[in-house]
């Protein structure tokens, strides 16, 4: 089994705040897309701060939230969640007891596959964890989807440099387009291929959150981009400044969508 890949974003306090704000924005539409019936046993792989796992638990009989970062699990456990069982472990080697395999109604992973060197191994674990007929739900990024209009000066080279940090770490920044392929290769029957649109524009309440998220991602990747000589510092910093100025313009718009795919375990 391959060693865990480094996590490009880290677990600093500002990063945790970014993730929390992003969860507040993403969780309601993701819950609608999941269309839970109620009473399910759910496995949430890469549960992070646990906000989505707690939201799932309001509709489920049990949620097992798996996260490899002890720092993120500490935050997840800080709030009471009677129906959530928090566990530390790797997505490629899920910490399940022998009798738990093949018993979950839903296995879910969001923004996990882009951060592992072997996404197929993760999906295979998820397929094995659900019962026959159980659902495997994957939501992830294709970083080529992002568009800003009108585009800030220098933004595209800076974004492309950030994206290159993924493959330099052995990860796939475009894994979102491969979700159905991964479901099939892992032995699941693909049932759905979709987008969840998370774009916004000046004047929408979500715009400030999305802009802050984008700026924080690029600021957090700066040292890695410079260390890997993917873009000169002056070009990268100029793009960051242009992005901030762009966000206060009257016609700024962000176009982004998260890739969403579902499969079922045969049998």
XYZ file of C-alpha atoms in Angstrom, residues 68-157:
90
model
C -6.271 10.869 9.197
C -5.441 14.263 10.769
C -5.515 14.144 14.554
C -5.651 17.957 14.588
C -8.833 17.978 12.521
C -10.335 15.170 14.600
C -9.695 17.224 17.725
C -11.867 19.978 16.266
C -14.505 17.470 15.154
C -14.761 15.950 18.617
C -15.076 19.358 20.289
C -18.815 19.487 19.564
C -21.226 16.806 20.830
C -22.435 14.405 18.126
C -24.159 11.393 19.718
C -24.721 9.552 16.425
C -21.173 10.044 15.093
C -18.313 7.633 15.762
C -15.064 9.525 15.085
C -12.078 7.402 14.045
C -8.513 8.211 13.118
C -7.232 6.370 10.058
C -6.283 6.418 6.403
C -8.757 6.452 3.539
C -6.735 3.681 1.886
C -6.976 1.477 5.013
C -10.285 2.279 6.683
C -10.367 1.603 10.451
C -13.349 -0.759 10.380
C -13.865 -3.910 12.416
C -14.215 -7.155 10.400
C -17.945 -7.317 11.106
C -18.490 -3.737 9.854
C -17.370 -4.349 6.279
C -20.279 -4.630 3.871
C -22.803 -3.091 6.288
C -23.032 0.631 5.408
C -25.860 2.042 3.313
C -23.774 4.975 2.043
C -20.033 5.633 1.803
C -19.208 9.275 1.060
C -15.976 11.118 0.310
C -15.647 14.809 -0.541
C -12.359 16.479 -1.541
C -10.423 13.352 -0.570
C -9.379 11.698 -3.831
C -7.493 14.788 -5.034
C -5.192 14.489 -2.011
C -4.171 10.814 -2.259
C -1.682 9.148 -4.578
C -3.916 6.094 -5.116
C -7.567 7.215 -5.386
C -8.642 3.825 -6.733
C -7.528 2.193 -3.471
C -9.807 4.575 -1.556
C -12.823 3.859 -3.745
C -12.229 0.097 -3.480
C -12.312 0.424 0.311
C -15.571 2.364 0.077
C -17.156 -0.260 -2.189
C -16.144 -3.001 0.232
C -17.592 -1.047 3.169
C -21.155 -0.774 1.825
C -23.755 -3.520 1.689
C -24.863 -5.019 -1.652
C -26.887 -2.256 -3.297
C -25.286 0.356 -1.045
C -24.274 3.726 -2.474
C -20.762 5.070 -3.025
C -20.831 8.869 -3.366
C -17.782 10.797 -4.586
C -17.486 14.593 -4.726
C -14.202 16.107 -5.828
C -12.371 18.801 -7.731
C -11.331 19.254 -11.306
C -9.182 22.344 -10.937
C -9.374 23.079 -14.638
C -13.029 24.063 -14.189
C -12.426 27.324 -12.314
C -13.029 30.532 -14.259
C -12.974 34.159 -13.121
C -14.500 36.841 -15.307
C -13.187 39.357 -16.089
C -9.975 37.494 -15.265
C -7.552 39.387 -12.959
C -4.123 40.127 -14.420
C -1.725 37.227 -13.851
C -4.314 35.011 -12.217
C -4.179 32.152 -14.724
C -0.409 31.500 -14.395
